[in-house]
Tab-separated table of C-alpha atoms in Angstrom:
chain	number	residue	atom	x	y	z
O	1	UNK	CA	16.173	45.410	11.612
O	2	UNK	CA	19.502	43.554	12.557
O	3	UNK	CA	17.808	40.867	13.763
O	4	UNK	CA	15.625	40.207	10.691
O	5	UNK	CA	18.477	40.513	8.146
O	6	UNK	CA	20.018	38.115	9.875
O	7	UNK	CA	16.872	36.081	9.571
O	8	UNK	CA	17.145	36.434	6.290
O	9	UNK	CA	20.076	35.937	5.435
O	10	UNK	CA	20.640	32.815	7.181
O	11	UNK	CA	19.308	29.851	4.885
O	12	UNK	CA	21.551	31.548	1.977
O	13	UNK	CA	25.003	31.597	5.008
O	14	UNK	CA	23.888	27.549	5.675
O	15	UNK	CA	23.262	26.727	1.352
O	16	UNK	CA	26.850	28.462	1.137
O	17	UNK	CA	28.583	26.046	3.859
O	18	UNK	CA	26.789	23.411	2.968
O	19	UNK	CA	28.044	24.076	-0.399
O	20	UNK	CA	31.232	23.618	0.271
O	21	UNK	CA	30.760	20.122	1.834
O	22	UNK	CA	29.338	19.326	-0.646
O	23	UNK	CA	31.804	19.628	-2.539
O	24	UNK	CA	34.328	18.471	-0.462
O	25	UNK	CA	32.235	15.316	-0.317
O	26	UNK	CA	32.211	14.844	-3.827
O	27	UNK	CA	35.863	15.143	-4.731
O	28	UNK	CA	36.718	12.480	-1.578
O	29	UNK	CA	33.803	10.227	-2.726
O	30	UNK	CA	31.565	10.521	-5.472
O	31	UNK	CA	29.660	7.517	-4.211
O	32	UNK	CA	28.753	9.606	-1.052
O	33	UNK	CA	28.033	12.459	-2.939
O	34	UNK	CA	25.441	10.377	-4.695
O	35	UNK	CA	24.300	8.647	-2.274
O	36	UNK	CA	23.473	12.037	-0.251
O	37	UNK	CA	21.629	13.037	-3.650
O	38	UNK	CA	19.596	9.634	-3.535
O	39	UNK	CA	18.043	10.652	0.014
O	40	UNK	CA	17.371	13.755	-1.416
O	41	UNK	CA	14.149	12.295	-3.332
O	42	UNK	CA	13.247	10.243	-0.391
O	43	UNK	CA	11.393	11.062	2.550
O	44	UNK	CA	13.940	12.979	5.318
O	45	UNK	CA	14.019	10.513	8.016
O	46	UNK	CA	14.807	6.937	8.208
O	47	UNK	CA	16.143	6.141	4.897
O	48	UNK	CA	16.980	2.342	5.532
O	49	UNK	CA	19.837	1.179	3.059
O	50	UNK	CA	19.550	-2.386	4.215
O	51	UNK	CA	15.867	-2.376	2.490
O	52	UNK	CA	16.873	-0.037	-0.503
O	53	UNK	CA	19.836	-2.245	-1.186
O	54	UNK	CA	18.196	-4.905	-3.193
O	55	UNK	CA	17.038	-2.513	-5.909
O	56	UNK	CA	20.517	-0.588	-6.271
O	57	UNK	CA	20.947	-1.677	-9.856
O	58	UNK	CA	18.879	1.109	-10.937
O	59	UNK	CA	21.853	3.513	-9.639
O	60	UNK	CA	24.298	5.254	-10.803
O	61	UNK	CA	27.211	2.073	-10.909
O	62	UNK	CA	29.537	3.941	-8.203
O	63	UNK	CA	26.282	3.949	-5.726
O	64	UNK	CA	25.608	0.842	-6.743
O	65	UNK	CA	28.776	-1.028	-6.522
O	66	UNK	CA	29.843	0.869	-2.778
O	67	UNK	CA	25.963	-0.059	-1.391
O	68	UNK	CA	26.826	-4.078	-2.617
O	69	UNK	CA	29.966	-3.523	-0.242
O	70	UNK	CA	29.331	-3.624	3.412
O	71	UNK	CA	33.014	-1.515	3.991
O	72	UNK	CA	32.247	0.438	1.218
O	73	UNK	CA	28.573	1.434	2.446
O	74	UNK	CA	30.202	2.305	6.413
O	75	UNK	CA	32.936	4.624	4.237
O	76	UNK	CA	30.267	6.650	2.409
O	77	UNK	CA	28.221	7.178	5.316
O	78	UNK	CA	31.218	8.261	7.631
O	79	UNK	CA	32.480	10.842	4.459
O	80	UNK	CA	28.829	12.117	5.159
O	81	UNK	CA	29.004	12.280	8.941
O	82	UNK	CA	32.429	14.068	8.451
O	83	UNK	CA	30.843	17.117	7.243
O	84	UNK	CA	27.090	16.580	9.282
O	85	UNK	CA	25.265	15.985	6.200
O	86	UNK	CA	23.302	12.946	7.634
O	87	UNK	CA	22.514	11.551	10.960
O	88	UNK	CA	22.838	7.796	11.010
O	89	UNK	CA	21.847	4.656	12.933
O	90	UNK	CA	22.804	1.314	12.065
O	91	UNK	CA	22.363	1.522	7.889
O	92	UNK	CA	19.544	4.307	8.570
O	93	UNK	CA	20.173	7.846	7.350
O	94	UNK	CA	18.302	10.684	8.499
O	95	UNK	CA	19.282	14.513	7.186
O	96	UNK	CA	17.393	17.858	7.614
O	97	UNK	CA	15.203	19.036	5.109
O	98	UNK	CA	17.327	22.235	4.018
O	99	UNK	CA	19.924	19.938	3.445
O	100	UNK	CA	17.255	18.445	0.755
O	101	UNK	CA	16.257	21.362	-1.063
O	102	UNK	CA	19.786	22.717	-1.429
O	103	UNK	CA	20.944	19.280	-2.951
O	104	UNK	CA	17.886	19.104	-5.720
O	105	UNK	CA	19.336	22.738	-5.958
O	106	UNK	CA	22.199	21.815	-6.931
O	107	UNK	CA	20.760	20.137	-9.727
O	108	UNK	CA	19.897	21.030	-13.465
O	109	UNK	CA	16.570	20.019	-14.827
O	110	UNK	CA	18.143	17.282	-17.042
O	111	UNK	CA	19.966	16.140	-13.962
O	112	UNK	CA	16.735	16.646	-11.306
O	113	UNK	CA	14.571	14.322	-13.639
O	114	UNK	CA	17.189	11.874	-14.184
O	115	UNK	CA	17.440	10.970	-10.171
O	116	UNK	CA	13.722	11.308	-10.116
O	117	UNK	CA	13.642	8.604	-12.048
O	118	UNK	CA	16.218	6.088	-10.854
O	119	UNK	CA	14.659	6.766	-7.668
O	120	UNK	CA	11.512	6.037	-7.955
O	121	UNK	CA	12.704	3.047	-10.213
O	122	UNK	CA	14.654	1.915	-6.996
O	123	UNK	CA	11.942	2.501	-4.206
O	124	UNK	CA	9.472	0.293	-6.249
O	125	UNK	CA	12.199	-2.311	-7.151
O	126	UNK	CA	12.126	-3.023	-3.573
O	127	UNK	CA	8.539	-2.353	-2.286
O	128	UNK	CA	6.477	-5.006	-1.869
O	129	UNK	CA	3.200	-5.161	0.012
O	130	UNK	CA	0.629	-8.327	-0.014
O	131	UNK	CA	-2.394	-8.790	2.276
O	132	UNK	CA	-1.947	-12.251	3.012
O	133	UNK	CA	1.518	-11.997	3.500
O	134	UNK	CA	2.424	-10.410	6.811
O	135	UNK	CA	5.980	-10.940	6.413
O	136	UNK	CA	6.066	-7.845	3.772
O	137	UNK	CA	3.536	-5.666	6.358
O	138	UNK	CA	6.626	-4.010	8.488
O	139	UNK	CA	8.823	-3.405	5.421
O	140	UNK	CA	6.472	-1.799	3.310
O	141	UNK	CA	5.064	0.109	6.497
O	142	UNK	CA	9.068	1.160	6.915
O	143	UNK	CA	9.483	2.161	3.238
O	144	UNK	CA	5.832	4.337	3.110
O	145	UNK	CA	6.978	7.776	3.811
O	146	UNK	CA	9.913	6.843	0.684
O	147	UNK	CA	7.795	5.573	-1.114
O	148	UNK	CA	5.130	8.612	-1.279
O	149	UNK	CA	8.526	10.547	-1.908
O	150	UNK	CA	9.972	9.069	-4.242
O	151	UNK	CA	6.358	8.881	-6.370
O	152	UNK	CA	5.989	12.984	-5.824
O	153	UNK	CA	9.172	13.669	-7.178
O	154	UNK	CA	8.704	11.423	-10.391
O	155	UNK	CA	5.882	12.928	-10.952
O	156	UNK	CA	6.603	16.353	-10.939
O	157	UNK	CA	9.278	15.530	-13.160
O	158	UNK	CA	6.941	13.876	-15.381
O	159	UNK	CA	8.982	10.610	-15.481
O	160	UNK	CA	8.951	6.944	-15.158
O	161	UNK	CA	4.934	6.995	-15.368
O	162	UNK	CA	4.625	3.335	-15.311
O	163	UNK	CA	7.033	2.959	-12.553
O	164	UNK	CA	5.829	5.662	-10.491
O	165	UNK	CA	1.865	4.458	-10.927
O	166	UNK	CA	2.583	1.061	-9.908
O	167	UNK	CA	4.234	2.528	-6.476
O	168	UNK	CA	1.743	4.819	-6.074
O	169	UNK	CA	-1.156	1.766	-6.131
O	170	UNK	CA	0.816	-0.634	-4.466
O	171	UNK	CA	1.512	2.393	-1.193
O	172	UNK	CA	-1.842	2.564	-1.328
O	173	UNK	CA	-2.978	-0.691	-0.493
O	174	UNK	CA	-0.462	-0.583	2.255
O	175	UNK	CA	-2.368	2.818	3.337
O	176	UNK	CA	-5.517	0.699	3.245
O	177	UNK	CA	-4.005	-1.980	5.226
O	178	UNK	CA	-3.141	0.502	7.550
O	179	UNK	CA	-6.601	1.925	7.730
O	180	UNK	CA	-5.518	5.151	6.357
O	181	UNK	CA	-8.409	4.921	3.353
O	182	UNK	CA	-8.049	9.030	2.592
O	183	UNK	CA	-4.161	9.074	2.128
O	184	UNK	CA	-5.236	5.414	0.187
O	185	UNK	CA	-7.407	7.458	-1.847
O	186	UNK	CA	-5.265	10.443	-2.640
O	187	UNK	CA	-2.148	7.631	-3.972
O	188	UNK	CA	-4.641	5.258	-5.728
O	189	UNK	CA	-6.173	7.941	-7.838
O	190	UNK	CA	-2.659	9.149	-8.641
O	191	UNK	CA	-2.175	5.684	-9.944
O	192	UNK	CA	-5.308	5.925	-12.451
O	193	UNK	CA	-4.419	9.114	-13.905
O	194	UNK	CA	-0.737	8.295	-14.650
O	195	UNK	CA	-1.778	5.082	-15.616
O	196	UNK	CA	-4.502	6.342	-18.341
O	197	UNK	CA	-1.661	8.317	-20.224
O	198	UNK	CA	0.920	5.696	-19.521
O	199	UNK	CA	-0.824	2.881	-20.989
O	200	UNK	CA	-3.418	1.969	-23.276
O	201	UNK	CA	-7.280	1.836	-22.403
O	202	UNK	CA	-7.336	-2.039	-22.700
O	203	UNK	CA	-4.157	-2.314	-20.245
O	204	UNK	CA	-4.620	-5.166	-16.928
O	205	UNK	CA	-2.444	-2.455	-15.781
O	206	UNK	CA	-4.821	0.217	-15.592
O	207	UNK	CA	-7.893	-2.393	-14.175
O	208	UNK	CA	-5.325	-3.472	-11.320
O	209	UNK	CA	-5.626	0.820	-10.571
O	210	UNK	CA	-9.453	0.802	-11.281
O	211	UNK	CA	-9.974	-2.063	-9.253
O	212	UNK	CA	-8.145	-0.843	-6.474
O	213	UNK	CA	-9.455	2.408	-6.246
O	214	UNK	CA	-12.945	1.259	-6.129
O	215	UNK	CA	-11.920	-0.608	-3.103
O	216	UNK	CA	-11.040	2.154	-1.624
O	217	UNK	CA	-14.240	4.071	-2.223
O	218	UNK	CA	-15.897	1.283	-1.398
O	219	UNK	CA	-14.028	1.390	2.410
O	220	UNK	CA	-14.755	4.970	3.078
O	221	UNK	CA	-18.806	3.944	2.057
O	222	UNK	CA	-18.695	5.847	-1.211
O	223	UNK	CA	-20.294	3.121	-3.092
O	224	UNK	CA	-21.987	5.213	-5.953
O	225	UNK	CA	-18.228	6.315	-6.988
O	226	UNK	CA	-16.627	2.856	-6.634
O	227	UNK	CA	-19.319	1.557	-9.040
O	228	UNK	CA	-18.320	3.078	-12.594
O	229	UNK	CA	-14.476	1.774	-12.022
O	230	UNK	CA	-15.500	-1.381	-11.256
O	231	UNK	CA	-17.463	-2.869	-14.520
O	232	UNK	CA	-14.570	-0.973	-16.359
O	233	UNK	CA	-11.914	-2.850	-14.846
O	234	UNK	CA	-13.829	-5.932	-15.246
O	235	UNK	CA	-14.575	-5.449	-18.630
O	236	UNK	CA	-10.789	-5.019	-19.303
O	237	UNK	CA	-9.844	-8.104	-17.682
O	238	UNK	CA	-12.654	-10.061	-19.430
O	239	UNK	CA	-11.328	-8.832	-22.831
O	240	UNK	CA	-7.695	-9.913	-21.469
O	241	UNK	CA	-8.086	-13.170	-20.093
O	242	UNK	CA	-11.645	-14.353	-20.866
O	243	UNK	CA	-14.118	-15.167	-18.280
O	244	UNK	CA	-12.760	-18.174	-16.355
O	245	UNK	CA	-9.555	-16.657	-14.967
O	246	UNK	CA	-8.592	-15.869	-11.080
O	247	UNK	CA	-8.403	-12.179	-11.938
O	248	UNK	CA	-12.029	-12.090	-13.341
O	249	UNK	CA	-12.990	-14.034	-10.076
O	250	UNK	CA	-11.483	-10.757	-7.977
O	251	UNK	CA	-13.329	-8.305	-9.695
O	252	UNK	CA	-16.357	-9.694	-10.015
O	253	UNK	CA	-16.637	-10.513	-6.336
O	254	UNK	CA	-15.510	-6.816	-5.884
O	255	UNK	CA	-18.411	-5.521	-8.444
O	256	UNK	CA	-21.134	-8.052	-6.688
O	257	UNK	CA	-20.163	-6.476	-3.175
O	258	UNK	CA	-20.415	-2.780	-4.668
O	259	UNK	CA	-23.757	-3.648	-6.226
O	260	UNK	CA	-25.162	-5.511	-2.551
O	261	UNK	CA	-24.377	-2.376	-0.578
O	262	UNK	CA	-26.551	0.069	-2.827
O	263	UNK	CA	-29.106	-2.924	-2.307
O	264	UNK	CA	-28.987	-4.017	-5.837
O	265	UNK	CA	-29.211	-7.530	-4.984
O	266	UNK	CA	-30.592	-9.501	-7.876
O	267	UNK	CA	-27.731	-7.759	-9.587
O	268	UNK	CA	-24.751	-9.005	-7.119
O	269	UNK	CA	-25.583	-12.196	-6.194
O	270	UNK	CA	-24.804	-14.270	-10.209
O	271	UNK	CA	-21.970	-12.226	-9.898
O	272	UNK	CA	-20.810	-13.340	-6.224
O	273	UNK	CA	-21.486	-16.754	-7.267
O	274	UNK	CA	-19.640	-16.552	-10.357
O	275	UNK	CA	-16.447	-15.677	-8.293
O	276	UNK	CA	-16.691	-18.746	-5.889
O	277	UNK	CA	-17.152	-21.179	-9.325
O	278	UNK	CA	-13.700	-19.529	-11.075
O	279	UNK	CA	-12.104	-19.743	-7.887
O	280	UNK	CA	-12.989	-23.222	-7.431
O	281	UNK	CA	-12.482	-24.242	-10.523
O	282	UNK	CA	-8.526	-22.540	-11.385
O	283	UNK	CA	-7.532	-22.419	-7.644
O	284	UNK	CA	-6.606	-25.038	-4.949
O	285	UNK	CA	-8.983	-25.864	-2.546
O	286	UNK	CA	-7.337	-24.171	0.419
O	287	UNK	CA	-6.980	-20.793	-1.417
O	288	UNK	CA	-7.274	-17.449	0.776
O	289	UNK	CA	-9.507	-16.146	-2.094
O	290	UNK	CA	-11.883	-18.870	-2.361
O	291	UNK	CA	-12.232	-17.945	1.493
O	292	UNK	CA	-12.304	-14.590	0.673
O	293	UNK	CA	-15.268	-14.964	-2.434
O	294	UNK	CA	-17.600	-17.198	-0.364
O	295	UNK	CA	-17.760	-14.933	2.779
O	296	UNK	CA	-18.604	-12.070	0.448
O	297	UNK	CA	-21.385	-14.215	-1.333
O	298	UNK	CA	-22.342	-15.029	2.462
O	299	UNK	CA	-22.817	-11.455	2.928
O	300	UNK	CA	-25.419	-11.106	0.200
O	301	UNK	CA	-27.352	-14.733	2.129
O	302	UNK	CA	-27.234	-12.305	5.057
O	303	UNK	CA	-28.668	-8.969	3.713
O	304	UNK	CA	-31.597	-11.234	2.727
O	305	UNK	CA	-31.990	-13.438	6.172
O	306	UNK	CA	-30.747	-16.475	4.749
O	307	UNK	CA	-28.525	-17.576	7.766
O	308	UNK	CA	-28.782	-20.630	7.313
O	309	UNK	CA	-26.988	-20.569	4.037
O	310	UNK	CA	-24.688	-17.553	5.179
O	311	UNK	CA	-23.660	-20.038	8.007
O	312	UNK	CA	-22.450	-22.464	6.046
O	313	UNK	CA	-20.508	-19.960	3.777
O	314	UNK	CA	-18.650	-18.369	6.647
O	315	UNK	CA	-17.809	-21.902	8.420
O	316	UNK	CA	-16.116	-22.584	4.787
O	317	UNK	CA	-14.495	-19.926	4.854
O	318	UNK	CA	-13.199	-19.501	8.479
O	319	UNK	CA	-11.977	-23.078	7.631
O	320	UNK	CA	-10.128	-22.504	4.422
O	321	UNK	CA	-8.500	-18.970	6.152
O	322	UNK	CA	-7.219	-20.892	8.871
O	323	UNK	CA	-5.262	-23.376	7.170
O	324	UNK	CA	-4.033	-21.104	4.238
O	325	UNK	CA	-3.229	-18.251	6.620
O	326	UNK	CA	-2.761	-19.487	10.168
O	327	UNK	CA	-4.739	-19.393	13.143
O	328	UNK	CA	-3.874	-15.400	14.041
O	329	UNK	CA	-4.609	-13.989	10.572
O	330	UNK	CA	-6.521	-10.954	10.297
O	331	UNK	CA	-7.959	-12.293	7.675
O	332	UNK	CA	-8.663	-15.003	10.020
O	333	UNK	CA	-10.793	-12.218	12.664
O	334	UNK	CA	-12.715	-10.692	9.744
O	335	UNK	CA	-13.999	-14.586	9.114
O	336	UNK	CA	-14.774	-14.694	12.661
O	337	UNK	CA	-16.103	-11.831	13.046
O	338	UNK	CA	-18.632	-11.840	10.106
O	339	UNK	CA	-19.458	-15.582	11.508
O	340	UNK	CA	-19.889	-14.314	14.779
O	341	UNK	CA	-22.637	-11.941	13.045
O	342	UNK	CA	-24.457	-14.636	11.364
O	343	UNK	CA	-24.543	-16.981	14.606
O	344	UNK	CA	-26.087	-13.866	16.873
O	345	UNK	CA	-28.955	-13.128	14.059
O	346	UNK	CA	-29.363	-16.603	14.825
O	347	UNK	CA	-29.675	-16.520	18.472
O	348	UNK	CA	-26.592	-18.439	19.303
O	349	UNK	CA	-25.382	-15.487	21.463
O	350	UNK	CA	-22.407	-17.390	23.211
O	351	UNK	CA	-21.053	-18.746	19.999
O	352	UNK	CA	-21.014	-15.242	18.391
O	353	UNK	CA	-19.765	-13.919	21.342
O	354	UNK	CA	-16.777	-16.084	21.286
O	355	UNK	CA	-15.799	-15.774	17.583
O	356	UNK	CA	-16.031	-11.735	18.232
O	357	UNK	CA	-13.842	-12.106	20.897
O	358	UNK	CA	-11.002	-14.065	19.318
O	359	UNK	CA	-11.112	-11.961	16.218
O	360	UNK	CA	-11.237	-8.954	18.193
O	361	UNK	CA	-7.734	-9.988	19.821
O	362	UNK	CA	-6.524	-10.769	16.594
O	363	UNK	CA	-7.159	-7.460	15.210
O	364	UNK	CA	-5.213	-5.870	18.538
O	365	UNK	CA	-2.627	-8.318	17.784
O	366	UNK	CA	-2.027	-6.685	14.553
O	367	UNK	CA	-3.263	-3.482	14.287
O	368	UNK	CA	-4.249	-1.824	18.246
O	369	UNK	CA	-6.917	-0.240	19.578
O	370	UNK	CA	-7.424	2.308	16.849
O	371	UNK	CA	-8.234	0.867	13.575
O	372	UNK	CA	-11.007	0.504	11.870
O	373	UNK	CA	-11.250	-2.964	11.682
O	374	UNK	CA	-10.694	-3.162	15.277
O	375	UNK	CA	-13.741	-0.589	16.052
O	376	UNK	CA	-15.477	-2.701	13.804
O	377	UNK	CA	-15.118	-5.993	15.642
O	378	UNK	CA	-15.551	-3.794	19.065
O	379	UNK	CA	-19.153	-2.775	17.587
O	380	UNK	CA	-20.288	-5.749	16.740
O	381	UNK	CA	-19.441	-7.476	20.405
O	382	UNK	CA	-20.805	-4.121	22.044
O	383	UNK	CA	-23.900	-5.348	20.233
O	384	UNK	CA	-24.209	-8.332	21.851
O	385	UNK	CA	-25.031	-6.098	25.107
């Protein structure tokens, strides 16, 4: 019996101590004390201040002002080491869960939704994630786990919708990046419910989120659910922009891809086409998504064996992918890849062969051994026996 009263009366003994630092903390700095409250809505470990920073102004001014100031950061931190609140490397904090839950505690509700909010406000300030741009890949990867946080706690707080929906869908395409379609999923469909009650029905906003998410279904080969969001979204943006703008291009290449994989091909291919013309008609000639629209319209050429014509779609845009992007883009293996499929339905074995290869490396390069892209590209040169 001893030892289980002790059990249980241990997390109260630690929330008491702890208590008192806390407030120890808060009467030597209030900047630490509210910076310690700040990691409280993020994920536990590796909270990196040096990628947070740029977003401070939606703190509290203290926070903000002291995170601005390099001196003034190392003193907050070291008021927090003082009492083993925090673990920290370099401008990375790290603290233990407990020491979490007791500091939302701490918190009244007015108070709990208030830091919700600036937080989430902050993480997607800061986050940024683009497909053709590798230089935001490791930061967003970094910031994921904060990210999903900082979005949970919003939401149960029911605040910031707009804020917190936009994080949510822009995590998620990191998540798909990442080859993590499920978690993708779970975040993407977040996005679409907050952003139905956030914004209006006719909002880009909310065919960005329907767009998206159909993406997603479309990766994990759930094509029957992808395909009500998509003419939604598309019938948004038509109403929005009209039908010769960039975004309409997007969505109806995405819609034409849906429609080719549940073999409805007289219905994809004007719309596949009609992506490549607005593309090529509001976009320079090197763009990464005129790449991206003719391979997909080469994919509906190759569904119905005409190589030839798929061929000379995926040389285009291999071409275009390699000067926009560089050489070692992944984007760059997927064109080589899907060319590499056309040229071994064609019987040029060694040619395929080679493409696979360097767009297999590529995809090791960038992602290892485990993705799905990578399996993908793996299959396809298995294939070649």
């Amino acid at each position: 019996m001893l030892a289980k009263g002790k059990a249980i009366d241990y997390p109260a003994t630690v929330a008491t101590t702890w208590e008192m630092s806390f407030q120890a903390v808060a009467k030597a700095s209030p900047a630490a004390a509210q910076l310690l409250t700040l990691c409280a809505f993020l994920a536990a470990d590796d909270i990196p201040l040096d990628l947070l920073r740029p977003g401070a102004e939606h703190l509290p001014p203290a926070l903000a002002a002291a995170l601005a100031d390099e001196l003034a950061t190392a003193d907050m931190i070291a008021e927090l080491l003082r009492y083993s609140l925090v673990k920290a490397r370099d401008e990375s904090l790290s603290l233990h869960r407990l020491v979490q839950t007791v500091v939302r505690g701490r918190l009244d509700e007015d108070e709990g939704k208030d830091w919700a909010g600036q937080t989430v406000r902050l993480v997607r300030a800061v986050y940024r994630f683009g497909d053709t741009d590798l230089t935001t890949w490791g930061p967003a990867e970094r910031l994921l786990s904060h990210a999903e946080a900082a979005a949970g706690w919003a939401e149960k707080a029911g605040v910031k919708a707009e804020a917190t929906a936009s994080l949510l869908d822009v995590a998620g395409s990191c998540l798909n990046n990442l080859g993590l379609y499920l978690r993708a999923l779970d975040l993407e469909q977040r996005a679409v419910a907050l952003a139905e009650r956030a914004w209006p029905p006719d909002s880009s906003e909310l065919a960005t989120y329907l767009s998206n998410l159909g993406h997603t279904f479309w990766r994990l080969d759930r094509f029957a659910e992808a395909l009500p969001l998509q003419p939604r979204a598309l019938g948004i943006d038509q109403a929005a922009y009209g039908t010769k703008h960039p975004v309409i291009a997007n969505l109806s290449s995405n819609l034409g891809i849906t429609l080719m994989l549940l073999g409805r091909f007289d219905e994809a291919q004007p719309l596949l086409e009609q992506a490549v013309a607005i593309a090529e008609a509001t976009l320079p000639p090197d763009a990464p998504e005129i790449a991206r629209y003719a391979s997909n319209l080469g994919s509906l050429h190759h569904e119905l064996g005409r190589y030839d014509t798929d061929r000379r779609l995926g040389e285009r845009a291999l071409a275009i992918s390699e000067t926009a992007l560089g050489p070692g883009h992944p984007e760059v293996a997927h064109r080589a890849v899907n060319l590499g499929v056309t040229l071994a339905a064609m019987g040029d074995l060694a040619a395929a062969r080679s493409l696979m290869e360097r767009g297999l490396a590529i995809y090791r390069r960038h992602y290892g051994d485990d993705h799905p892209q990578t399996r993908w590209a793996l299959m396809n040169l298995d294939a070649l026996g």
